[in-house]
Structure formats: C-alpha cells, structure tokens
Coordinates of N, CA and C in Angstrom, one line a residue:
P114 N 37.9 -32.8 -26.8 CA 38.1 -32.1 -27.2 C 36.8 -31.4 -26.6
F115 N 36.9 -30.3 -26.0 CA 35.7 -29.5 -25.3 C 34.6 -29.0 -26.4
G116 N 34.9 -28.6 -27.6 CA 34.2 -28.2 -28.5 C 33.2 -29.4 -28.9
Y117 N 33.6 -30.7 -28.6 CA 32.4 -31.8 -28.8 C 31.7 -31.6 -27.9
F118 N 31.6 -30.9 -26.6 CA 30.7 -30.9 -25.5 C 29.7 -30.1 -26.1
C119 N 30.1 -28.8 -26.5 CA 29.5 -27.3 -26.7 C 29.1 -27.2 -27.9
E120 N 29.4 -27.6 -28.9 CA 28.7 -27.6 -30.4 C 27.7 -28.6 -30.5
P121 N 26.6 -28.2 -30.9 CA 25.5 -29.6 -31.2 C 25.8 -30.4 -32.0
A122 N 26.2 -30.0 -33.1 CA 26.6 -30.8 -34.5 C 27.9 -31.8 -33.8
L123 N 28.7 -31.3 -33.2 CA 30.0 -32.0 -32.9 C 29.6 -33.0 -31.8
R124 N 28.4 -32.4 -30.9 CA 27.9 -33.6 -29.9 C 27.2 -34.9 -30.4
D125 N 26.3 -34.4 -31.5 CA 25.8 -35.3 -32.1 C 26.5 -36.6 -33.0
V126 N 28.1 -36.3 -32.9 CA 29.0 -37.5 -33.6 C 29.4 -37.9 -32.3
L127 N 29.9 -37.2 -31.3 CA 30.4 -37.9 -29.8 C 29.6 -38.6 -29.0
M128 N 28.6 -38.1 -28.9 CA 27.5 -38.9 -28.1 C 27.3 -40.5 -28.6
P129 N 27.0 -39.9 -29.9 CA 26.3 -41.4 -30.2 C 27.9 -42.4 -30.4
T130 N 28.9 -41.9 -30.5 CA 30.0 -42.7 -30.7 C 30.1 -43.5 -29.3
L131 N 30.1 -42.5 -28.1 CA 30.5 -42.7 -26.8 C 29.7 -44.1 -26.3
L132 N 28.2 -43.7 -26.7 CA 27.5 -44.7 -26.3 C 27.4 -46.3 -27.1
C133 N 28.0 -45.9 -28.1 CA 28.0 -47.6 -29.3 C 29.4 -48.2 -28.1
G134 N 30.0 -47.3 -27.8 CA 31.4 -47.8 -27.2 C 31.0 -48.8 -25.8
V135 N 30.0 -48.1 -25.3 CA 30.0 -48.5 -23.8 C 28.7 -49.5 -23.6
L136 N 27.8 -49.7 -24.8 CA 26.5 -50.5 -24.2 C 26.8 -51.9 -23.9
A137 N 27.4 -52.5 -24.3 CA 27.1 -54.0 -24.3 C 28.9 -54.5 -23.8
D138 N 29.7 -53.6 -23.2 CA 30.9 -53.4 -22.4 C 30.9 -52.6 -21.5
T139 N 30.6 -53.4 -20.2 CA 30.7 -52.7 -18.8 C 31.7 -52.2 -18.5
A140 N 32.9 -52.9 -18.9 CA 34.2 -52.4 -18.4 C 34.6 -51.1 -19.3
N141 N 34.2 -50.9 -20.5 CA 34.3 -49.8 -21.2 C 33.5 -48.4 -20.7
L142 N 31.9 -48.8 -20.1 CA 31.7 -47.4 -19.3 C 32.1 -47.3 -17.9
A143 N 32.6 -48.6 -17.4 CA 33.5 -48.0 -16.1 C 34.8 -46.9 -16.4
I144 N 35.2 -47.1 -17.5 CA 36.3 -46.6 -17.9 C 35.8 -45.4 -18.4
L145 N 34.9 -45.0 -18.9 CA 34.5 -43.8 -19.7 C 33.8 -43.2 -18.6
S146 N 33.4 -43.4 -17.3 CA 32.8 -43.1 -15.7 C 33.9 -42.5 -15.3
S147 N 35.0 -43.0 -15.2 CA 36.1 -42.5 -14.9 C 36.5 -41.1 -14.8
R148 N 36.3 -41.0 -16.1 CA 36.2 -39.5 -16.8 C 35.2 -38.6 -17.1
L149 N 34.3 -39.4 -17.3 CA 33.0 -38.5 -17.9 C 31.8 -39.1 -17.4
S150 N 30.9 -38.0 -16.7 CA 29.7 -39.1 -15.9 C 29.2 -39.6 -17.0
P151 N 27.9 -40.8 -16.6 CA 27.6 -41.4 -17.6 C 26.1 -40.7 -17.7
E152 N 25.9 -39.5 -17.0 CA 24.8 -38.4 -17.1 C 24.7 -37.9 -18.3
H153 N 26.1 -37.6 -18.6 CA 26.1 -36.7 -19.8 C 25.4 -37.7 -20.6
L154 N 25.6 -39.2 -21.3 CA 25.1 -40.0 -22.1 C 23.8 -40.0 -21.7
A155 N 23.3 -40.1 -20.5 CA 21.8 -40.3 -20.1 C 21.1 -38.8 -20.4
R156 N 21.6 -37.8 -20.2 CA 21.0 -36.6 -20.7 C 20.8 -36.3 -22.4
Y157 N 21.6 -36.7 -23.0 CA 21.6 -36.9 -24.6 C 20.6 -37.7 -24.7
L158 N 20.6 -38.8 -24.3 CA 19.8 -39.7 -25.0 C 18.3 -39.2 -24.6
R159 N 18.1 -38.8 -23.4 CA 16.7 -37.9 -22.8 C 16.4 -37.0 -24.0
G160 N 17.3 -36.6 -24.2 CA 16.8 -35.4 -25.3 C 16.4 -35.8 -26.5
Q161 N 17.2 -37.0 -27.0 CA 16.8 -37.5 -28.3 C 15.3 -38.4 -28.0
L162 N 15.3 -38.9 -27.0 CA 13.8 -39.5 -26.8 C 12.5 -38.3 -27.2
K163 N 13.0 -37.3 -26.0 CA 11.8 -36.2 -26.5 C 11.7 -35.5 -27.7
A164 N 12.9 -35.6 -28.3 CA 13.0 -34.9 -29.8 C 12.3 -35.6 -30.7
C165 N 12.5 -36.7 -30.4 CA 12.3 -38.0 -31.6 C 11.8 -39.4 -30.9
P166 N 10.9 -39.4 -30.5 CA 10.2 -40.9 -29.9 C 10.4 -42.0 -31.0
P167 N 11.2 -43.2 -29.9 CA 11.1 -44.0 -31.2 C 9.7 -44.5 -31.4
P168 N 9.1 -45.2 -32.2 CA 8.3 -46.0 -32.8 C 8.0 -47.4 -31.6
A169 N 6.7 -47.5 -31.1 CA 6.3 -48.8 -30.4 C 6.9 -49.9 -30.7
E170 N 6.7 -50.2 -32.3 CA 7.2 -51.1 -32.8 C 8.3 -51.2 -33.6
A171 N 9.3 -52.0 -33.6 CA 10.7 -51.8 -34.0 C 10.6 -52.2 -35.6
S172 N 11.2 -51.0 -36.7 CA 11.0 -51.4 -38.0 C 12.3 -50.7 -38.2
A173 N 12.3 -51.9 -39.5 CA 13.7 -51.3 -40.3 C 13.2 -50.2 -41.4
E174 N 12.1 -50.1 -41.5 CA 11.3 -48.9 -42.1 C 11.8 -47.6 -41.6
G175 N 12.3 -46.8 -42.8 CA 12.4 -45.4 -41.9 C 13.3 -45.1 -41.0
T176 N 14.9 -46.3 -41.1 CA 16.0 -45.8 -40.1 C 16.8 -45.4 -41.4
T177 N 17.9 -44.7 -40.7 CA 18.6 -44.1 -42.1 C 20.0 -45.5 -41.7
H178 N 21.0 -45.2 -42.7 CA 22.0 -46.1 -42.3 C 23.4 -45.0 -42.4
A179 N 24.3 -45.7 -41.8 CA 25.5 -45.2 -41.2 C 26.3 -44.6 -42.2
A180 N 26.2 -45.3 -43.3 CA 27.1 -45.0 -44.3 C 26.4 -45.4 -45.6
L181 N 26.5 -44.5 -46.7 CA 25.9 -44.5 -47.9 C 26.8 -43.9 -49.2
L182 N 26.7 -44.7 -50.1 CA 28.1 -44.4 -50.9 C 26.8 -43.2 -52.2
M183 N 27.7 -42.5 -52.5 CA 27.4 -41.1 -52.8 C 27.8 -41.3 -54.6
P184 N 27.1 -41.1 -55.3 CA 27.3 -40.7 -57.0 C 28.4 -39.7 -56.7
D185 N 29.6 -40.0 -57.5 CA 30.5 -39.1 -57.5 C 31.0 -38.9 -59.4
P186 N 31.3 -38.0 -60.0 CA 31.2 -37.6 -61.2 C 32.8 -38.2 -61.7
S187 N 33.7 -38.4 -60.8 CA 34.8 -39.3 -60.9 C 34.8 -40.5 -61.3
E188 N 33.3 -41.1 -60.6 CA 33.1 -42.6 -60.8 C 34.4 -43.5 -59.6
L189 N 34.8 -42.6 -58.6 CA 35.3 -43.3 -57.4 C 34.1 -43.1 -56.4
P190 N 34.3 -44.3 -55.5 CA 33.0 -44.2 -54.4 C 33.5 -43.3 -53.5
I191 N 32.5 -42.7 -53.0 CA 32.5 -41.4 -52.1 C 31.5 -42.0 -50.7
V192 N 32.0 -42.2 -49.9 CA 31.1 -42.6 -48.3 C 30.7 -41.5 -47.7
K193 N 29.4 -41.0 -47.6 CA 28.7 -40.2 -46.9 C 28.8 -40.7 -45.4
M194 N 29.4 -40.4 -44.5 CA 28.8 -41.0 -43.2 C 27.6 -40.2 -42.3
A195 N 26.9 -40.7 -41.7 CA 25.7 -40.2 -41.0 C 26.1 -40.3 -39.5
Y196 N 26.3 -39.6 -38.9 CA 26.9 -40.0 -37.0 C 25.6 -39.9 -35.9
E197 N 24.5 -39.4 -36.9 CA 23.3 -39.1 -35.8 C 23.5 -40.4 -35.1
L198 N 22.5 -40.3 -34.1 CA 22.0 -41.4 -32.9 C 21.2 -42.4 -33.8
S199 N 20.3 -42.1 -34.4 CA 19.5 -43.0 -35.5 C 19.9 -44.0 -36.4
S200 N 21.6 -43.4 -36.6 CA 22.4 -44.2 -37.9 C 23.0 -45.3 -36.8
R201 N 23.3 -45.0 -35.7 CA 24.5 -45.7 -35.3 C 23.5 -46.8 -34.0
L202 N 22.4 -46.6 -33.7 CA 21.8 -47.0 -32.7 C 20.0 -47.0 -33.2
P203 N 19.4 -48.5 -33.3 CA 18.4 -48.0 -33.8 C 17.4 -47.7 -32.6
P204 N 16.2 -46.5 -33.2 CA 15.4 -45.7 -31.9 C 14.6 -46.6 -31.1
P205 N 14.1 -47.7 -31.3 CA 13.6 -48.7 -30.5 C 14.7 -49.2 -29.1
A206 N 15.8 -48.9 -29.4 CA 16.9 -49.4 -28.4 C 17.5 -48.3 -27.6
W207 N 16.7 -47.4 -27.7 CA 17.0 -46.1 -27.1 C 16.7 -46.4 -25.6
A208 N 15.6 -46.6 -25.5 CA 15.0 -46.6 -23.4 C 15.7 -47.8 -22.8
A209 N 16.5 -48.5 -24.0 CA 17.3 -49.7 -22.7 C 18.7 -49.0 -22.8
A210 N 18.9 -48.2 -23.6 CA 20.4 -48.0 -23.8 C 20.5 -46.6 -22.5
L211 N 19.4 -45.8 -22.4 CA 19.4 -45.2 -21.2 C 19.2 -45.6 -20.1
A212 N 18.6 -47.1 -19.9 CA 18.8 -47.7 -18.3 C 20.1 -47.8 -18.5
V213 N 20.8 -48.8 -19.1 CA 22.0 -48.7 -19.2 C 23.1 -47.9 -18.4
V214 N 23.0 -46.4 -19.0 CA 24.0 -45.8 -18.7 C 23.6 -45.0 -17.4
S215 N 21.9 -45.3 -17.1 CA 21.4 -44.5 -15.9 C 21.6 -45.4 -15.0
A216 N 22.1 -46.9 -14.6 CA 21.9 -47.7 -13.8 C 23.4 -47.3 -12.8
P217 N 23.4 -47.5 -11.9 CA 24.5 -47.5 -11.4 C 25.5 -48.4 -11.4
L218 N 27.0 -48.3 -11.4 CA 28.1 -48.9 -11.7 C 28.1 -50.2 -10.5
P219 N 28.5 -51.2 -11.3 CA 28.8 -52.3 -10.1 C 30.1 -51.9 -9.6
T220 N 30.3 -51.9 -8.4 CA 31.5 -51.8 -7.2 C 32.0 -53.0 -7.4
E221 N 33.6 -53.2 -7.5 CA 34.2 -54.2 -6.5 C 34.4 -54.5 -5.4
E222 N 34.3 -55.4 -5.0 CA 34.6 -55.7 -3.4 C 36.2 -55.7 -3.2
P223 N 36.7 -55.2 -2.3 CA 37.8 -55.2 -2.1 C 38.5 -56.7 -1.6
A224 N 39.7 -57.3 -2.4 CA 40.0 -58.6 -1.8 C 40.4 -58.7 -0.5
H225 N 40.0 -59.5 0.0 CA 40.6 -59.9 1.8 C 41.4 -60.6 1.6
S226 N 42.5 -60.6 2.5 CA 43.8 -61.3 2.7 C 43.0 -62.5 4.2
E227 N 43.8 -63.7 4.1 CA 43.5 -64.5 5.1 C 43.7 -64.0 6.2
A228 N 45.0 -63.4 6.5 CA 45.5 -62.7 7.4 C 44.6 -61.5 8.3
Y229 N 43.7 -61.0 7.7 CA 42.6 -59.9 8.1 C 41.0 -60.5 8.5
V230 N 40.9 -61.7 7.7 CA 39.5 -62.3 8.1 C 39.4 -63.1 9.5

C-alpha cells in the first residue's frame, strides 16, 4: 500500500518489518529487491542512524521491547505493540544492517550446457 511509503508513522511500521524479513535471508532480500529497491531500506536506516545514533557499546539498557502487557480494567491482557526500529532491531546492529541492504546483490551465473562449452 502506497500510504506506508508516504506517511511517516506507517513507514515506521513498514521499513522495520521489511528489514527484519531480509537481514538474515539473502533469498528474501533478492525477492524484495525485484519489487522494491534496497536503497529505500538503506535511506531509512541512514535516517534512523542520523536521528538516533546507536551507542558505541551494545547494551540492553534503554532498549524498548516489541510487545508489552498493559494494565486493563477488565483484567484481560492487552498487548501494546511497538513497531519502531529500535524495538525490532537493536540499535548497535543498525550499521551492519545498513551494510547488508547497501551491498550489491549476488548475481547468479547462467547455467551452461555441455553443448555450448
């Protein structure tokens, strides 16, 4: 949906979701790249790094959790979801993620038939 690219609040849901889906899976990155340039992910990550540079040392302190149980007067559990990048990917990993989505995708060599070799 086009709105997820235009609206900043929706972009902060879409881009972390896409990043999580492609970082450890080159096949997923190749599939996504056939429809969306990885430069969109790289640009988003560069913006996040500029706005909130990660600390030099990795630390669990100060990170947010992706899902938190919220108090509910009906005593049923309510889950509040946090979609921002820092809840989905630890800030110390952002630079490595930027390197992954900025790297050229490996290209497959065409298979050669014995008759043409």
